[in-house]
mmCIF file of N, CA and C and ligand atoms in Angstrom:
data_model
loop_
_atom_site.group_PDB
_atom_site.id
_atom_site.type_symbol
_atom_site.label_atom_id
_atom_site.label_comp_id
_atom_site.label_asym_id
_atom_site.label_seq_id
_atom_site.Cartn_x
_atom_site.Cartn_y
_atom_site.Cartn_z
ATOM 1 N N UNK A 29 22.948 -3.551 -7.438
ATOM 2 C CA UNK A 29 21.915 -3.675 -6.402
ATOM 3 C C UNK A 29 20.948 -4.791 -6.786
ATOM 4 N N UNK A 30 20.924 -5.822 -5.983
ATOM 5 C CA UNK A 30 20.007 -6.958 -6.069
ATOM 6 C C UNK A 30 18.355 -6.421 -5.796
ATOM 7 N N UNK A 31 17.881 -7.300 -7.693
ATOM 8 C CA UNK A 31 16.041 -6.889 -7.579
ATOM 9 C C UNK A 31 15.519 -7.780 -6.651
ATOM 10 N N UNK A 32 14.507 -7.098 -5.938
ATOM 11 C CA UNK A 32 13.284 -7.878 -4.877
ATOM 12 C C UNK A 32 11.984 -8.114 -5.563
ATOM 13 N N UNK A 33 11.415 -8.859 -5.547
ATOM 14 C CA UNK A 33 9.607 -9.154 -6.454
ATOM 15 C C UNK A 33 8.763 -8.478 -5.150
ATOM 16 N N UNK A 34 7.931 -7.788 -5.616
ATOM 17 C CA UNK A 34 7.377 -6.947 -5.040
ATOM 18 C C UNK A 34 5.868 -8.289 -4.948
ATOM 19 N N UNK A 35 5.171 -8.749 -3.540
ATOM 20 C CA UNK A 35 4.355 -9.748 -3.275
ATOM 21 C C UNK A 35 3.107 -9.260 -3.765
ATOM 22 N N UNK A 36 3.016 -7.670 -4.184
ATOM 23 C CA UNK A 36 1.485 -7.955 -4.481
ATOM 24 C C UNK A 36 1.225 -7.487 -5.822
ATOM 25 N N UNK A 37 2.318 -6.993 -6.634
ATOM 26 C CA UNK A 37 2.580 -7.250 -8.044
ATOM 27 C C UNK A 37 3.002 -7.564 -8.891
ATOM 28 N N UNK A 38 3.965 -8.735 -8.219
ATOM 29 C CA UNK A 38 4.768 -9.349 -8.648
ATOM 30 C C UNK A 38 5.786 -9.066 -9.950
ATOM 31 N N UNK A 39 6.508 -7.692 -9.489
ATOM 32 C CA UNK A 39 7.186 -7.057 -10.324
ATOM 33 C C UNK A 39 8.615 -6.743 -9.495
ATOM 34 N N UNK A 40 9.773 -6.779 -10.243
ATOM 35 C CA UNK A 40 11.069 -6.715 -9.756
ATOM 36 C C UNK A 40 11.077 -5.464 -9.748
ATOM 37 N N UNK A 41 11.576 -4.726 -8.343
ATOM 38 C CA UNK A 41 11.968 -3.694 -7.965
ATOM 39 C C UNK A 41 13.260 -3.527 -7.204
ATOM 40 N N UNK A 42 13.864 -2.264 -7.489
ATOM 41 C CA UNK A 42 15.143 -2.325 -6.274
ATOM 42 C C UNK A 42 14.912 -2.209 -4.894
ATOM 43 N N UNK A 43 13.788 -1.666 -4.510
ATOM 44 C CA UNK A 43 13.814 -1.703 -3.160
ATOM 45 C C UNK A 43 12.201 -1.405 -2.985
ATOM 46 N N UNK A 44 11.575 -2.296 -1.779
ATOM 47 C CA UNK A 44 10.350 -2.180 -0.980
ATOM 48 C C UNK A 44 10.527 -1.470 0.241
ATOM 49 N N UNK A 45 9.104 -1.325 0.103
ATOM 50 C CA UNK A 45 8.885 -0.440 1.758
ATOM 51 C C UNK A 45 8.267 -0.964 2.497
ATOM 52 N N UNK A 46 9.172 -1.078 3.760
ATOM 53 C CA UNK A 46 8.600 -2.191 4.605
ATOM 54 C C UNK A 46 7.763 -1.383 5.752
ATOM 55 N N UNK A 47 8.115 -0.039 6.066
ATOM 56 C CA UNK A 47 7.685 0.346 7.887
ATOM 57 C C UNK A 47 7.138 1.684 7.066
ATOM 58 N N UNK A 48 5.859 1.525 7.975
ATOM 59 C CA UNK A 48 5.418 2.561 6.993
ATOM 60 C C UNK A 48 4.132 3.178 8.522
ATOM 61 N N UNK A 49 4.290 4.430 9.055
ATOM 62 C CA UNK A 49 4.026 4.818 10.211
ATOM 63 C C UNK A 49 3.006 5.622 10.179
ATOM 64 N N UNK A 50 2.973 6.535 9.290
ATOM 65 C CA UNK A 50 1.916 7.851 9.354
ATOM 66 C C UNK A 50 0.818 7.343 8.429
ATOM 67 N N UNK A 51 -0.720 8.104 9.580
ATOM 68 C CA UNK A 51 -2.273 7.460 9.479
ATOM 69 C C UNK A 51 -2.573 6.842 8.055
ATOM 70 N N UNK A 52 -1.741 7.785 7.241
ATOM 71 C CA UNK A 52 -2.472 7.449 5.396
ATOM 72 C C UNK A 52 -1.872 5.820 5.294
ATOM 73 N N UNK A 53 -0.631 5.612 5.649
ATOM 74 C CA UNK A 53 -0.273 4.642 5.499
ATOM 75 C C UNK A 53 -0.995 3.346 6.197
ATOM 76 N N UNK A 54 -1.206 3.737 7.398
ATOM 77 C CA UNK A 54 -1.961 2.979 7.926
ATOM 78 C C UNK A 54 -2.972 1.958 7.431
ATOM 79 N N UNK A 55 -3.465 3.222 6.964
ATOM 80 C CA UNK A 55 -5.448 2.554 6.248
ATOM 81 C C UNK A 55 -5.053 2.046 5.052
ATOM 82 N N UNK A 56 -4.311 2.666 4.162
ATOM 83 C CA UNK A 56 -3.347 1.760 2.912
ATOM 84 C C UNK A 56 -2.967 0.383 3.391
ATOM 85 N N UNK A 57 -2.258 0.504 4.251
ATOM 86 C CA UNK A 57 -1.104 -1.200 4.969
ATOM 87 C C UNK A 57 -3.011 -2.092 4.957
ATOM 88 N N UNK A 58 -4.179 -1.636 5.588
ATOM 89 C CA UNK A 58 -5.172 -2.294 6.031
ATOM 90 C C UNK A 58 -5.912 -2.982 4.824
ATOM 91 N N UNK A 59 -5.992 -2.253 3.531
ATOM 92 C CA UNK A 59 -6.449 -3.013 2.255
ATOM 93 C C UNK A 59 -5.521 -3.690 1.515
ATOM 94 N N UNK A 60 -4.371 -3.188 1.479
ATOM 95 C CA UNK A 60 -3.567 -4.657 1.000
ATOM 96 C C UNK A 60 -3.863 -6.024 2.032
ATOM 97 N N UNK A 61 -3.954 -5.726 3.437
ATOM 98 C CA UNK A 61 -3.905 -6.670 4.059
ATOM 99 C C UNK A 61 -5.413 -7.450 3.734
ATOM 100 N N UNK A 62 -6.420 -6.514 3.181
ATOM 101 C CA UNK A 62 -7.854 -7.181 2.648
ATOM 102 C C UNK A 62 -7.546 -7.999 1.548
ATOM 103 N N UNK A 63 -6.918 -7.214 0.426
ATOM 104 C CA UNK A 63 -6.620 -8.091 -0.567
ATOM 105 C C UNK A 63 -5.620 -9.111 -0.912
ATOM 106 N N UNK A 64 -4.984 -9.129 -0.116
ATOM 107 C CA UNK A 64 -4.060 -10.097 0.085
ATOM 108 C C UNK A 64 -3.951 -10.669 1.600
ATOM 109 N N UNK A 65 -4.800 -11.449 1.566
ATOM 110 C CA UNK A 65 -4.775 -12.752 2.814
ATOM 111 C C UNK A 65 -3.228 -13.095 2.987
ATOM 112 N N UNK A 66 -3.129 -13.258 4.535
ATOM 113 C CA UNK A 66 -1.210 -13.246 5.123
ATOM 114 C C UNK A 66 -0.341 -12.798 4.723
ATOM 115 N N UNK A 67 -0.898 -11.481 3.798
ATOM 116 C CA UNK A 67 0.470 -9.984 3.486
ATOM 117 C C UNK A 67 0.445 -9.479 4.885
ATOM 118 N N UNK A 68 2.016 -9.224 5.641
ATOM 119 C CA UNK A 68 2.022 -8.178 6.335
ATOM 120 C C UNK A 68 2.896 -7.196 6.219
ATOM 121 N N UNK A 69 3.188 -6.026 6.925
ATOM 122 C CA UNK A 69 3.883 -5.256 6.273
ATOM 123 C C UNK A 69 5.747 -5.353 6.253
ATOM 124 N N UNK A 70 6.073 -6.894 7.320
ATOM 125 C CA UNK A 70 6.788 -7.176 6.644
ATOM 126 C C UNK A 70 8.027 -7.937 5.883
ATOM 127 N N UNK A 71 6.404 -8.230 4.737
ATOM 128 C CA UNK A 71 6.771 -8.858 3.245
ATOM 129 C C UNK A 71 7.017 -7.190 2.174
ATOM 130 N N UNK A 72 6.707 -6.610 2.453
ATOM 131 C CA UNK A 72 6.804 -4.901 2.055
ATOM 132 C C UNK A 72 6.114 -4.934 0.446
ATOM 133 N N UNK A 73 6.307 -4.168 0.478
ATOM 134 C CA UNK A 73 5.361 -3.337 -1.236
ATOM 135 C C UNK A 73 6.287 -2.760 -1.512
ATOM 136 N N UNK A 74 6.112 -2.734 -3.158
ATOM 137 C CA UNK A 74 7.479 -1.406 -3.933
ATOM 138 C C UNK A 74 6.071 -0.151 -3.650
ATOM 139 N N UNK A 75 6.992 0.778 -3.821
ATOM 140 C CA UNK A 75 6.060 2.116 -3.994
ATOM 141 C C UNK A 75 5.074 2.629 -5.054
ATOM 142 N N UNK A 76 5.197 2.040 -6.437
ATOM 143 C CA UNK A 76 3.941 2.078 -7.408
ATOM 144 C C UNK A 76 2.731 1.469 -6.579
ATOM 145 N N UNK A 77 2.875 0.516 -5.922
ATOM 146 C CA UNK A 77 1.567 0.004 -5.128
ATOM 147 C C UNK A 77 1.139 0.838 -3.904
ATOM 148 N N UNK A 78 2.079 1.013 -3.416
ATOM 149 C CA UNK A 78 2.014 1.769 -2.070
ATOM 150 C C UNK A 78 1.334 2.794 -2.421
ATOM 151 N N UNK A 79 1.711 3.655 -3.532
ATOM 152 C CA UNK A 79 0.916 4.842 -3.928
ATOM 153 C C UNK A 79 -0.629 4.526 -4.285
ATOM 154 N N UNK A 80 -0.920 3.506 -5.249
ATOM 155 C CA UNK A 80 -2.585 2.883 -5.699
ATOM 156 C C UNK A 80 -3.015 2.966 -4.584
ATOM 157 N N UNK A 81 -2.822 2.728 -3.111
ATOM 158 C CA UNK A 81 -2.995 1.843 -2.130
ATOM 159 C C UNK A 81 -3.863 3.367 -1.605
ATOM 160 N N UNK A 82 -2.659 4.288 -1.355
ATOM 161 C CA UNK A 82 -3.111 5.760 -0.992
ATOM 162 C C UNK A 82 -3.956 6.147 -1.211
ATOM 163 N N UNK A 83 -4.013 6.258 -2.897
ATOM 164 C CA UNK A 83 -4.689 7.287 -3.814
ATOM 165 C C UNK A 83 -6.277 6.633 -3.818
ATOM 166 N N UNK A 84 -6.318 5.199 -3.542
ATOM 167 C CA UNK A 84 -7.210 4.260 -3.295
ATOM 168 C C UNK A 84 -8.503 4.840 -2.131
ATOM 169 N N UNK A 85 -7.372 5.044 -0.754
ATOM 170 C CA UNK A 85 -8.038 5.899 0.471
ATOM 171 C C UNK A 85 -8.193 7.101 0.395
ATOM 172 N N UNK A 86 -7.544 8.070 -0.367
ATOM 173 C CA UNK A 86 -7.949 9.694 -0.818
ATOM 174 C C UNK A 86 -9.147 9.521 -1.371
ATOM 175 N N UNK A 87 -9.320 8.520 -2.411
ATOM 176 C CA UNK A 87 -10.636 8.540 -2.788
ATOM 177 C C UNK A 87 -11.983 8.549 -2.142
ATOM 178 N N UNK A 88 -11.459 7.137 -1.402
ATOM 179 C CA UNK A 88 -12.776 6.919 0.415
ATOM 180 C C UNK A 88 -12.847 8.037 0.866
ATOM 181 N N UNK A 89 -11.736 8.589 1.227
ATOM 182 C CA UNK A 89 -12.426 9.855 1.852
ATOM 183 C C UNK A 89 -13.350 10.940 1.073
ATOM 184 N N UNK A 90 -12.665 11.348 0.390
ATOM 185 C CA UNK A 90 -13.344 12.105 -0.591
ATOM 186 C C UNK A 90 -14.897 11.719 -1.088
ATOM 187 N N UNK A 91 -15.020 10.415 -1.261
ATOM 188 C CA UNK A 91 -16.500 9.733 -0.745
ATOM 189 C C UNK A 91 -17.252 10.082 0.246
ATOM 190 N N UNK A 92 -16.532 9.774 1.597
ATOM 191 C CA UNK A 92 -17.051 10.170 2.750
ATOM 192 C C UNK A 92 -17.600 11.580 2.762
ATOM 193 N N UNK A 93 -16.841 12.125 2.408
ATOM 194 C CA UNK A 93 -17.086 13.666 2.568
ATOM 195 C C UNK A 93 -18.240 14.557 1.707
ATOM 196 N N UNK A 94 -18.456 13.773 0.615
ATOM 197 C CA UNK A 94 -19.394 14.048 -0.080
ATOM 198 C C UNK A 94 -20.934 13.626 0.308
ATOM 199 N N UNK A 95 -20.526 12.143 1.278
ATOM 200 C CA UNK A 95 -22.029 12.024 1.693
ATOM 201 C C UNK A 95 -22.282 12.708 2.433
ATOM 202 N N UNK A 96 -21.465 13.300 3.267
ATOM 203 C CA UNK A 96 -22.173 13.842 5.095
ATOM 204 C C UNK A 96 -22.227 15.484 4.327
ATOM 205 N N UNK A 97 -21.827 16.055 3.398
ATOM 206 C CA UNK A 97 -22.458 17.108 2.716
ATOM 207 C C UNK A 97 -24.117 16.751 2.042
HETATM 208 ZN ZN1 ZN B 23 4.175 -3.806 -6.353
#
């Protein structure tokens, strides 16, 4: 199976994820697209990023939620 370089960590992976549909993903796909000027989703991400990306917005929220308490 031919490796792909993953564009926003530039690490060889077997396979990226390109289509990525449900809300979490969403707001994830929206800060790579902050931090990386003309990433779209698809140039794809391996999934070690995809996950930072998540765990990134679990956090925001979890922010959020603490202020309006
Ligand atoms: Zn990556």
């Amino acid at each position: 199976m031919q490796k792909k370089l993953c564009p926003i960590c530039h690490r060889e992976v077997y396979w990226l994820v390109h289509h990525l549909h449900n809300v979490t993903d969403q707001f994830a796909l929206e800060e790579v697209k902050n931090d990386f000027m003309g990433w779209t989703e698809d140039d794809g991400l391996c999934l070690p990023c995809l996950e930072r990306y998540r765990a990134h917005n679990s956090m925001r929220c979890f922010d959020i939620k603490v202020t309006m308490n």
